[in-house]
Tab-separated table of C-alpha atoms in Angstrom:
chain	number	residue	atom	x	y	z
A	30	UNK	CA	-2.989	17.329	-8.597
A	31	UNK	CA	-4.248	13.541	-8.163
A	32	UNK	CA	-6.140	12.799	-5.724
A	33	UNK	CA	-7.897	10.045	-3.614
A	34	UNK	CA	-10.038	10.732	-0.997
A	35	UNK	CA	-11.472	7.928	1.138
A	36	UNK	CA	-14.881	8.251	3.317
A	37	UNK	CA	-15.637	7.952	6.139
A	38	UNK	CA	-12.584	7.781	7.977
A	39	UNK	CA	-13.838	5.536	10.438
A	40	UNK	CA	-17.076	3.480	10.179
A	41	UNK	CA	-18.580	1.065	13.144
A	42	UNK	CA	-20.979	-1.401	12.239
A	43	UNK	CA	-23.026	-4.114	13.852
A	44	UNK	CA	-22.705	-7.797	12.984
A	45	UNK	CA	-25.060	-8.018	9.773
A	46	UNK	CA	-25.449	-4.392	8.916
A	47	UNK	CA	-24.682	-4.068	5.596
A	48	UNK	CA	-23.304	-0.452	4.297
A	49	UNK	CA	-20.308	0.880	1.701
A	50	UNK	CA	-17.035	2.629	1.871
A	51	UNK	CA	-16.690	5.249	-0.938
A	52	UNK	CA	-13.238	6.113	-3.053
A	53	UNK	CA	-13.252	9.497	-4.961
A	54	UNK	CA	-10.339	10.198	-7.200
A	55	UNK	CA	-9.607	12.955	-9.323
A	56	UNK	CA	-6.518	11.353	-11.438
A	57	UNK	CA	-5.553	12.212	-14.909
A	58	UNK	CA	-5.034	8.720	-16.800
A	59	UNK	CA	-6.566	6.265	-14.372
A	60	UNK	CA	-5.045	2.629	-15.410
A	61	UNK	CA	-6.938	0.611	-12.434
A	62	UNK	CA	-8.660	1.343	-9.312
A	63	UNK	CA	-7.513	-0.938	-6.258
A	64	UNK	CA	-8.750	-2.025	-2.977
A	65	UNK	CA	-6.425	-3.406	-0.409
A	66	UNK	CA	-7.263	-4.034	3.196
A	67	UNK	CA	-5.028	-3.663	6.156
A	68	UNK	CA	-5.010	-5.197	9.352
A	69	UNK	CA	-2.875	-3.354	12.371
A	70	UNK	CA	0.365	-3.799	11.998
A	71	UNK	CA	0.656	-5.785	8.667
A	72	UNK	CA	1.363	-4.622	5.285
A	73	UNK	CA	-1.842	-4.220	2.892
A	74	UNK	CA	-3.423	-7.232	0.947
A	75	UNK	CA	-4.437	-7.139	-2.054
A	76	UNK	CA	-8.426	-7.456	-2.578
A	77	UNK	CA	-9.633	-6.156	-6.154
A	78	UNK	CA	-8.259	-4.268	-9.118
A	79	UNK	CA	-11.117	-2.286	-11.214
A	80	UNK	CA	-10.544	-1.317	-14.643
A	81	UNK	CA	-13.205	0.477	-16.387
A	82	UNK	CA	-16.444	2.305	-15.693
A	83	UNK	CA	-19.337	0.148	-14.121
A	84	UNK	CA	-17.108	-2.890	-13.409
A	85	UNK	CA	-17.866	-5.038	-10.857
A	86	UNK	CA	-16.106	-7.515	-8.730
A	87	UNK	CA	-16.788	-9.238	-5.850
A	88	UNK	CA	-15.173	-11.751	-3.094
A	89	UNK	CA	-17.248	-13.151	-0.130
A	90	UNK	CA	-19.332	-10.227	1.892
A	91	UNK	CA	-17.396	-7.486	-0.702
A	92	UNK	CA	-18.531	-6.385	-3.763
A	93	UNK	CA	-16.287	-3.230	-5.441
A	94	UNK	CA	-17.983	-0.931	-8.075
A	95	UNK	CA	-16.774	1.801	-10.132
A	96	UNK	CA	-17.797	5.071	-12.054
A	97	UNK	CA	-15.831	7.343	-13.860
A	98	UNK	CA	-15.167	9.312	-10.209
A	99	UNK	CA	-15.843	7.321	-7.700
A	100	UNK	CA	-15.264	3.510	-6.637
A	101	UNK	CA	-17.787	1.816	-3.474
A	102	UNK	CA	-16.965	-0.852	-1.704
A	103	UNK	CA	-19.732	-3.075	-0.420
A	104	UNK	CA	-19.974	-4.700	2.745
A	105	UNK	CA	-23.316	-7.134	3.064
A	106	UNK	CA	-23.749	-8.963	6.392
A	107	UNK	CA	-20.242	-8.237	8.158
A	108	UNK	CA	-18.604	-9.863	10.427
A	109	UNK	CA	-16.012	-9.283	13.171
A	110	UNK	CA	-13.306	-10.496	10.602
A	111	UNK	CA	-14.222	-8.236	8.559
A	112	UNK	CA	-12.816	-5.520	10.665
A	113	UNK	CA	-9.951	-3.773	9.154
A	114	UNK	CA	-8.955	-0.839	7.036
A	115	UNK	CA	-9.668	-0.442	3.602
A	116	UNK	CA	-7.161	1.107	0.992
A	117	UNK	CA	-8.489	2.323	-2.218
A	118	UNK	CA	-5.564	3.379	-4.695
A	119	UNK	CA	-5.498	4.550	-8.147
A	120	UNK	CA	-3.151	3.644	-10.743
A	121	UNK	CA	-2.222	6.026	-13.140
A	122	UNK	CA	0.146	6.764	-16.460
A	123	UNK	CA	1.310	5.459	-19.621
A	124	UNK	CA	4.144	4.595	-21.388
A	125	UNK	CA	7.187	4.547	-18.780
A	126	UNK	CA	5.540	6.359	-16.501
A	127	UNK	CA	3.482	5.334	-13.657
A	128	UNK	CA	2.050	6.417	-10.657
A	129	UNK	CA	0.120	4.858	-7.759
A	130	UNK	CA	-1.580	7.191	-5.461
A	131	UNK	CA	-2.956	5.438	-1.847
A	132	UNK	CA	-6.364	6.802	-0.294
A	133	UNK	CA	-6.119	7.373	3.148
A	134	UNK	CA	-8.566	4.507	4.331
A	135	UNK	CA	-11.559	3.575	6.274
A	136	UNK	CA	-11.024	2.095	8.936
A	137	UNK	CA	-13.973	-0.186	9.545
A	138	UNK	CA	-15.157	-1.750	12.989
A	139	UNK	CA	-17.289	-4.827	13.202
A	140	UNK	CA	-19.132	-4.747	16.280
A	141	UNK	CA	-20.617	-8.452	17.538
B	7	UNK	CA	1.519	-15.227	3.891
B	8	UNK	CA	2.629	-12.684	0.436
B	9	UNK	CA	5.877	-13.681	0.043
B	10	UNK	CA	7.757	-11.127	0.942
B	11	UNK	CA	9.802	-11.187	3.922
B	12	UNK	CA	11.080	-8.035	5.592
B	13	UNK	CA	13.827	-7.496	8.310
B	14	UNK	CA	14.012	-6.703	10.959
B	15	UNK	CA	10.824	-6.760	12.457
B	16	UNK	CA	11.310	-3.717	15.096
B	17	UNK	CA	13.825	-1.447	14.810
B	18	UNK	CA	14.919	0.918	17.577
B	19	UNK	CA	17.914	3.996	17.464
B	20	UNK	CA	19.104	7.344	18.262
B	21	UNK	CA	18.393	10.193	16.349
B	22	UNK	CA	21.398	10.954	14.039
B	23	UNK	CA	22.025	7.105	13.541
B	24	UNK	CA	22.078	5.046	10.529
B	25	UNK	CA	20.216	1.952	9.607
B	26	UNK	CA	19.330	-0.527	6.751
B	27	UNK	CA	16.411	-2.314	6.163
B	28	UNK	CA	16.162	-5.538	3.915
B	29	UNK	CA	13.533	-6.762	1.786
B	30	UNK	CA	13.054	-10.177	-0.219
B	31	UNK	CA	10.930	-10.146	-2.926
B	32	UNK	CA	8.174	-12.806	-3.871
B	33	UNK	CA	9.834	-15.675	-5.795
B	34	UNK	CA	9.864	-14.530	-9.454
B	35	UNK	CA	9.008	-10.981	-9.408
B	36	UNK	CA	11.346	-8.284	-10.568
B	37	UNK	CA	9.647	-4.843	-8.914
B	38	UNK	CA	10.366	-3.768	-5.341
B	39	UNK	CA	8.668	-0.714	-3.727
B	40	UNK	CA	9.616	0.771	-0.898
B	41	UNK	CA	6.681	3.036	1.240
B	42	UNK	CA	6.516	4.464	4.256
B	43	UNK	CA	3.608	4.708	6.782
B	44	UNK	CA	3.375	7.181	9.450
B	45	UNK	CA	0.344	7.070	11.767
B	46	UNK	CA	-1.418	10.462	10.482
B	47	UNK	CA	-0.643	9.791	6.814
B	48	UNK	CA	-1.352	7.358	4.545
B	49	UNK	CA	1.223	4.696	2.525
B	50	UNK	CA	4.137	7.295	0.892
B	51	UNK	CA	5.693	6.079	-1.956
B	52	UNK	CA	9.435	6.296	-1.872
B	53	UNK	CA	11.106	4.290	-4.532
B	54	UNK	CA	10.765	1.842	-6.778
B	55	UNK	CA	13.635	-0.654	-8.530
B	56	UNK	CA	12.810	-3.136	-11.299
B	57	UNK	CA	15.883	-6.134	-12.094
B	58	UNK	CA	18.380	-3.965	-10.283
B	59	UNK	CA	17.803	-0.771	-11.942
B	60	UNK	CA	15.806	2.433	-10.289
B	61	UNK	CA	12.494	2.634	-11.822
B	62	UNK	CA	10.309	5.420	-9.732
B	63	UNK	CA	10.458	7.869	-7.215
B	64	UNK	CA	8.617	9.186	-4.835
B	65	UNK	CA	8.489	11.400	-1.857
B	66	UNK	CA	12.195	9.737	-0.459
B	67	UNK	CA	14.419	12.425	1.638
B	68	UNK	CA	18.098	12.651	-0.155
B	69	UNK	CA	19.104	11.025	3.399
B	70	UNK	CA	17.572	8.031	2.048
B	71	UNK	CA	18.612	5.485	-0.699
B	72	UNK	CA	18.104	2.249	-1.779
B	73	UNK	CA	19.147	-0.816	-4.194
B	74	UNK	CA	18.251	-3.739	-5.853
B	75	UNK	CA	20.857	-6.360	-5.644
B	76	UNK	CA	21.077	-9.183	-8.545
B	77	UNK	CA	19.219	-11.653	-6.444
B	78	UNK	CA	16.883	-9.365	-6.615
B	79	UNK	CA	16.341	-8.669	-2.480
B	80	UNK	CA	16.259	-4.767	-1.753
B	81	UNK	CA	17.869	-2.450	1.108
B	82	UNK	CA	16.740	1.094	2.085
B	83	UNK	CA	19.236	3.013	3.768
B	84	UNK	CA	17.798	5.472	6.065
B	85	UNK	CA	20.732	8.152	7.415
B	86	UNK	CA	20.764	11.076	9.868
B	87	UNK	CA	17.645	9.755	11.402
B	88	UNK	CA	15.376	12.115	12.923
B	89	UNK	CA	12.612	11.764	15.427
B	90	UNK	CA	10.032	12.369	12.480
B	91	UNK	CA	11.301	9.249	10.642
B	92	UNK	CA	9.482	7.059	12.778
B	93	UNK	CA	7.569	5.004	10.952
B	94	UNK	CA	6.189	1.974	9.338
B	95	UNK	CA	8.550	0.738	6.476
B	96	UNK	CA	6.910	-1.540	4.343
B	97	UNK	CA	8.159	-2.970	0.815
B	98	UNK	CA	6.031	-4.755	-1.664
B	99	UNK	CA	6.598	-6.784	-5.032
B	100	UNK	CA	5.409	-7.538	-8.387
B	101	UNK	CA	5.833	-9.398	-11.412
B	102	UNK	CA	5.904	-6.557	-13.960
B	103	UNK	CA	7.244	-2.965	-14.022
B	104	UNK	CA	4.029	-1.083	-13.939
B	105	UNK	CA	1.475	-2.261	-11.169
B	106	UNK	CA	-1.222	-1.501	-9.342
B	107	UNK	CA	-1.098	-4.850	-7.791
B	108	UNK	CA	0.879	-5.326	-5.173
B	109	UNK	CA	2.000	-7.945	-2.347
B	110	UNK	CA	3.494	-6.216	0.746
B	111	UNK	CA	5.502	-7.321	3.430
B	112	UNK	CA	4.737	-7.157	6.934
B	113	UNK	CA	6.737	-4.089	7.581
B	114	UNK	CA	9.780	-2.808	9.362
B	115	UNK	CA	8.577	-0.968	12.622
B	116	UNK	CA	10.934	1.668	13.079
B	117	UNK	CA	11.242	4.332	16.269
B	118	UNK	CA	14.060	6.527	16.815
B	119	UNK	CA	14.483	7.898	19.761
Protein backbone atom coordinates (compact mmCIF):
# COMPACT_ATOMS: atom_id res chain seq x y z
CA UNK A 1 0.00 0.00 0.00
CA UNK A 2 1.43 3.70 -0.65
CA UNK A 3 2.26 5.50 1.83
CA UNK A 4 3.34 8.98 3.18
CA UNK A 5 4.16 9.58 6.48
CA UNK A 6 4.94 13.10 7.69
CA UNK A 7 7.13 13.92 11.01
CA UNK A 8 6.72 15.41 13.51
CA UNK A 9 3.23 16.14 13.67
CA UNK A 10 3.66 19.28 15.30
CA UNK A 11 6.95 21.24 15.61
CA UNK A 12 7.42 24.75 17.68
CA UNK A 13 10.26 26.76 16.94
CA UNK A 14 11.80 30.02 18.02
CA UNK A 15 12.31 32.98 15.70
CA UNK A 16 15.76 32.00 13.96
CA UNK A 17 16.01 28.37 14.88
CA UNK A 18 16.61 26.65 11.98
CA UNK A 19 15.44 22.75 11.80
CA UNK A 20 13.60 20.28 8.98
CA UNK A 21 10.34 18.56 8.46
CA UNK A 22 10.84 14.99 7.08
CA UNK A 23 8.45 13.12 4.27
CA UNK A 24 8.81 9.25 4.07
CA UNK A 25 6.98 7.51 1.32
CA UNK A 26 6.83 4.08 0.39
CA UNK A 27 5.07 4.46 -3.26
CA UNK A 28 5.48 2.18 -6.15
CA UNK A 29 6.19 4.53 -9.31
CA UNK A 30 6.91 7.87 -7.68
CA UNK A 31 6.38 10.64 -10.62
CA UNK A 32 7.16 13.83 -8.21
CA UNK A 33 7.38 14.56 -4.66
CA UNK A 34 5.39 17.83 -3.55
CA UNK A 35 5.33 20.26 -0.80
CA UNK A 36 2.36 22.43 -0.22
CA UNK A 37 1.75 24.55 2.82
CA UNK A 38 -1.51 25.30 4.46
CA UNK A 39 -2.62 28.02 6.45
CA UNK A 40 -5.99 27.47 8.77
CA UNK A 41 -8.73 27.52 6.94
CA UNK A 42 -7.42 27.92 3.30
CA UNK A 43 -6.85 25.42 0.72
CA UNK A 44 -3.03 24.26 0.25
CA UNK A 45 -0.45 26.28 -1.89
CA UNK A 46 1.66 25.01 -3.89
CA UNK A 47 5.54 25.33 -2.79
CA UNK A 48 7.91 22.74 -4.69
CA UNK A 49 7.62 19.71 -6.92
CA UNK A 50 10.81 17.22 -6.65
CA UNK A 51 11.55 14.88 -9.30
CA UNK A 52 14.45 12.69 -8.90
CA UNK A 53 16.89 11.52 -6.26
CA UNK A 54 19.15 14.31 -4.64
CA UNK A 55 17.21 17.23 -6.21
CA UNK A 56 17.13 20.28 -4.67
CA UNK A 57 14.98 23.31 -4.66
CA UNK A 58 14.66 26.11 -2.71
CA UNK A 59 12.39 29.43 -2.14
CA UNK A 60 13.26 32.06 0.58
CA UNK A 61 13.98 30.38 4.27
CA UNK A 62 12.93 26.69 2.45
CA UNK A 63 15.06 24.49 0.86
CA UNK A 64 13.31 20.79 -0.17
CA UNK A 65 15.62 17.72 -0.70
CA UNK A 66 15.02 14.31 -1.78
CA UNK A 67 16.32 10.61 -1.61
CA UNK A 68 14.98 7.67 -2.99
CA UNK A 69 12.68 7.36 0.51
CA UNK A 70 12.53 10.25 2.04
CA UNK A 71 12.04 14.11 1.13
CA UNK A 72 13.27 17.12 4.08
CA UNK A 73 12.14 20.23 4.11
CA UNK A 74 14.41 22.95 5.42
CA UNK A 75 13.55 25.75 7.45
CA UNK A 76 16.76 28.30 8.12
CA UNK A 77 16.04 31.37 10.28
CA UNK A 78 12.06 31.23 10.56
CA UNK A 79 9.86 33.54 11.08
CA UNK A 80 6.33 34.00 12.48
CA UNK A 81 5.05 33.86 8.77
CA UNK A 82 6.43 31.02 8.39
CA UNK A 83 3.98 29.34 10.62
CA UNK A 84 1.77 26.95 8.90
CA UNK A 85 1.36 23.35 7.94
CA UNK A 86 3.33 21.61 5.59
CA UNK A 87 1.92 18.96 3.04
CA UNK A 88 4.26 16.61 1.46
CA UNK A 89 2.47 14.44 -1.35
CA UNK A 90 3.65 11.94 -3.73
CA UNK A 91 2.67 11.54 -7.18
CA UNK A 92 2.50 8.33 -8.57
CA UNK A 93 1.59 6.13 -11.96
CA UNK A 94 1.96 5.93 -15.55
CA UNK A 95 0.20 5.81 -18.52
CA UNK A 96 -3.61 6.74 -17.67
CA UNK A 97 -3.24 6.15 -14.40
CA UNK A 98 -2.39 8.39 -11.63
CA UNK A 99 -2.42 8.74 -8.15
CA UNK A 100 -1.64 11.47 -5.61
CA UNK A 101 -1.30 10.42 -2.10
CA UNK A 102 -1.29 13.59 0.72
CA UNK A 103 1.02 13.21 3.95
CA UNK A 104 -0.66 14.11 6.89
CA UNK A 105 1.44 17.35 7.72
CA UNK A 106 3.49 19.19 10.17
CA UNK A 107 2.12 21.60 11.53
CA UNK A 108 4.83 24.11 12.33
CA UNK A 109 4.72 27.03 15.00
CA UNK A 110 6.94 30.04 14.82
CA UNK A 111 7.37 31.36 18.13
CA UNK A 112 8.67 35.34 18.29
CA UNK B 1 -5.14 34.46 -4.75
CA UNK B 2 -5.08 30.64 -7.01
CA UNK B 3 -7.75 31.18 -9.07
CA UNK B 4 -10.12 29.12 -8.09
CA UNK B 5 -13.17 30.29 -6.53
CA UNK B 6 -15.38 28.04 -4.43
CA UNK B 7 -19.03 28.51 -3.13
CA UNK B 8 -20.36 28.88 -0.73
CA UNK B 9 -18.05 29.75 1.80
CA UNK B 10 -19.92 28.06 4.97
CA UNK B 11 -22.37 25.72 4.61
CA UNK B 12 -24.76 24.65 7.37
CA UNK B 13 -27.81 21.63 7.27
CA UNK B 14 -29.61 18.85 8.77
CA UNK B 15 -28.55 15.51 8.65
CA UNK B 16 -30.44 13.68 5.82
CA UNK B 17 -30.34 16.92 3.61
CA UNK B 18 -28.94 17.54 0.30
CA UNK B 19 -26.50 20.08 -0.92
CA UNK B 20 -24.25 21.20 -3.88
CA UNK B 21 -21.15 22.76 -3.87
CA UNK B 22 -19.63 24.77 -6.90
CA UNK B 23 -16.24 25.16 -8.04
CA UNK B 24 -14.58 27.45 -10.85
CA UNK B 25 -11.58 26.43 -12.17
CA UNK B 26 -8.37 28.62 -12.87
CA UNK B 27 -8.76 30.33 -16.28
CA UNK B 28 -7.46 27.77 -18.82
CA UNK B 29 -7.13 24.62 -17.01
CA UNK B 30 -9.12 21.54 -17.84
CA UNK B 31 -8.65 19.21 -14.40
CA UNK B 32 -10.87 19.67 -11.35
CA UNK B 33 -10.35 17.68 -8.10
CA UNK B 34 -12.52 17.45 -5.59
CA UNK B 35 -10.99 16.46 -1.71
CA UNK B 36 -12.22 16.42 1.39
CA UNK B 37 -10.62 17.43 4.76
CA UNK B 38 -11.78 16.31 8.03
CA UNK B 39 -9.94 17.56 11.13
CA UNK B 40 -8.24 14.06 12.17
CA UNK B 41 -7.39 13.09 8.59
CA UNK B 42 -5.54 14.41 6.05
CA UNK B 43 -6.75 15.82 2.26
CA UNK B 44 -9.06 12.61 0.77
CA UNK B 45 -9.18 12.43 -2.69
CA UNK B 46 -12.64 12.04 -4.09
CA UNK B 47 -12.85 12.65 -7.76
CA UNK B 48 -11.34 13.96 -10.43
CA UNK B 49 -12.94 15.32 -14.06
CA UNK B 50 -10.78 16.48 -16.97
CA UNK B 51 -12.88 18.68 -20.10
CA UNK B 52 -16.14 17.31 -18.78
CA UNK B 53 -15.34 13.75 -18.62
CA UNK B 54 -14.58 11.66 -15.15
CA UNK B 55 -10.98 11.04 -14.95
CA UNK B 56 -10.17 9.52 -11.22
CA UNK B 57 -11.62 8.33 -8.24
CA UNK B 58 -11.06 8.24 -5.01
CA UNK B 59 -12.40 7.47 -1.63
CA UNK B 60 -16.13 9.33 -2.69
CA UNK B 61 -19.31 7.62 -0.82
CA UNK B 62 -21.96 6.45 -3.72
CA UNK B 63 -24.10 9.34 -1.89
CA UNK B 64 -21.81 11.59 -3.56
CA UNK B 65 -21.34 12.69 -7.26
CA UNK B 66 -20.06 15.21 -9.23
CA UNK B 67 -19.66 16.93 -12.86
CA UNK B 68 -17.83 18.95 -15.02
CA UNK B 69 -19.96 21.25 -16.98
CA UNK B 70 -18.65 22.60 -20.58
CA UNK B 71 -17.51 25.83 -19.08
CA UNK B 72 -15.60 23.82 -17.34
CA UNK B 73 -16.85 24.94 -13.46
CA UNK B 74 -17.54 21.71 -11.26
CA UNK B 75 -20.43 20.69 -8.66
CA UNK B 76 -20.22 17.95 -5.97
CA UNK B 77 -23.40 16.75 -4.86
CA UNK B 78 -23.31 15.56 -1.40
CA UNK B 79 -26.84 13.51 -0.44
CA UNK B 80 -28.21 11.87 2.73
CA UNK B 81 -25.83 13.90 4.74
CA UNK B 82 -24.67 12.53 7.87
CA UNK B 83 -23.12 14.06 10.92
CA UNK B 84 -19.67 12.45 9.83
CA UNK B 85 -19.71 14.44 6.55
CA UNK B 86 -18.64 17.42 8.17
CA UNK B 87 -15.93 18.65 6.64
CA UNK B 88 -13.66 20.82 4.68
CA UNK B 89 -14.50 20.60 0.87
CA UNK B 90 -11.88 21.89 -1.11
CA UNK B 91 -11.43 21.64 -5.09
CA UNK B 92 -8.29 22.37 -6.95
CA UNK B 93 -7.21 22.77 -10.75
CA UNK B 94 -4.69 22.14 -13.30
CA UNK B 95 -3.64 22.54 -16.69
CA UNK B 96 -3.02 18.90 -17.66
CA UNK B 97 -4.65 15.53 -16.82
CA UNK B 98 -2.00 14.06 -14.67
CA UNK B 99 -0.64 16.44 -11.82
CA UNK B 100 0.98 16.67 -8.91
CA UNK B 101 0.65 20.35 -9.04
CA UNK B 102 -2.13 21.74 -7.91
CA UNK B 103 -3.96 25.23 -7.12
CA UNK B 104 -6.77 24.85 -4.51
CA UNK B 105 -9.54 26.84 -3.60
CA UNK B 106 -10.27 28.20 -0.35
CA UNK B 107 -12.71 25.55 0.58
CA UNK B 108 -16.35 24.94 1.29
CA UNK B 109 -16.78 24.70 5.19
CA UNK B 110 -19.43 22.35 5.64
CA UNK B 111 -21.31 21.24 9.19
CA UNK B 112 -24.35 19.30 9.35
CA UNK B 113 -26.09 19.25 12.13
Amino acid sequence: EDQVTQSPEALRLQEGESSSLNCSYTVSGLRGLFWYRQDPGKGPEFLFTLYSAGEEKEKERLKATLTKKESFLHITAPKPEDSATYLCVAYMGSGGYQKVTFGTGTKLQVIP
Amino acid sequence: DSGVTQTPKHLITATGQRVTLRCSPRSGDLSVYWYQQSLDQGLQFLIQYYNGEERAKGNILERFSAQQFPDLHSELNLSSLELGDSALYFCASSVEPHAGKLFFGSGTQLSVL
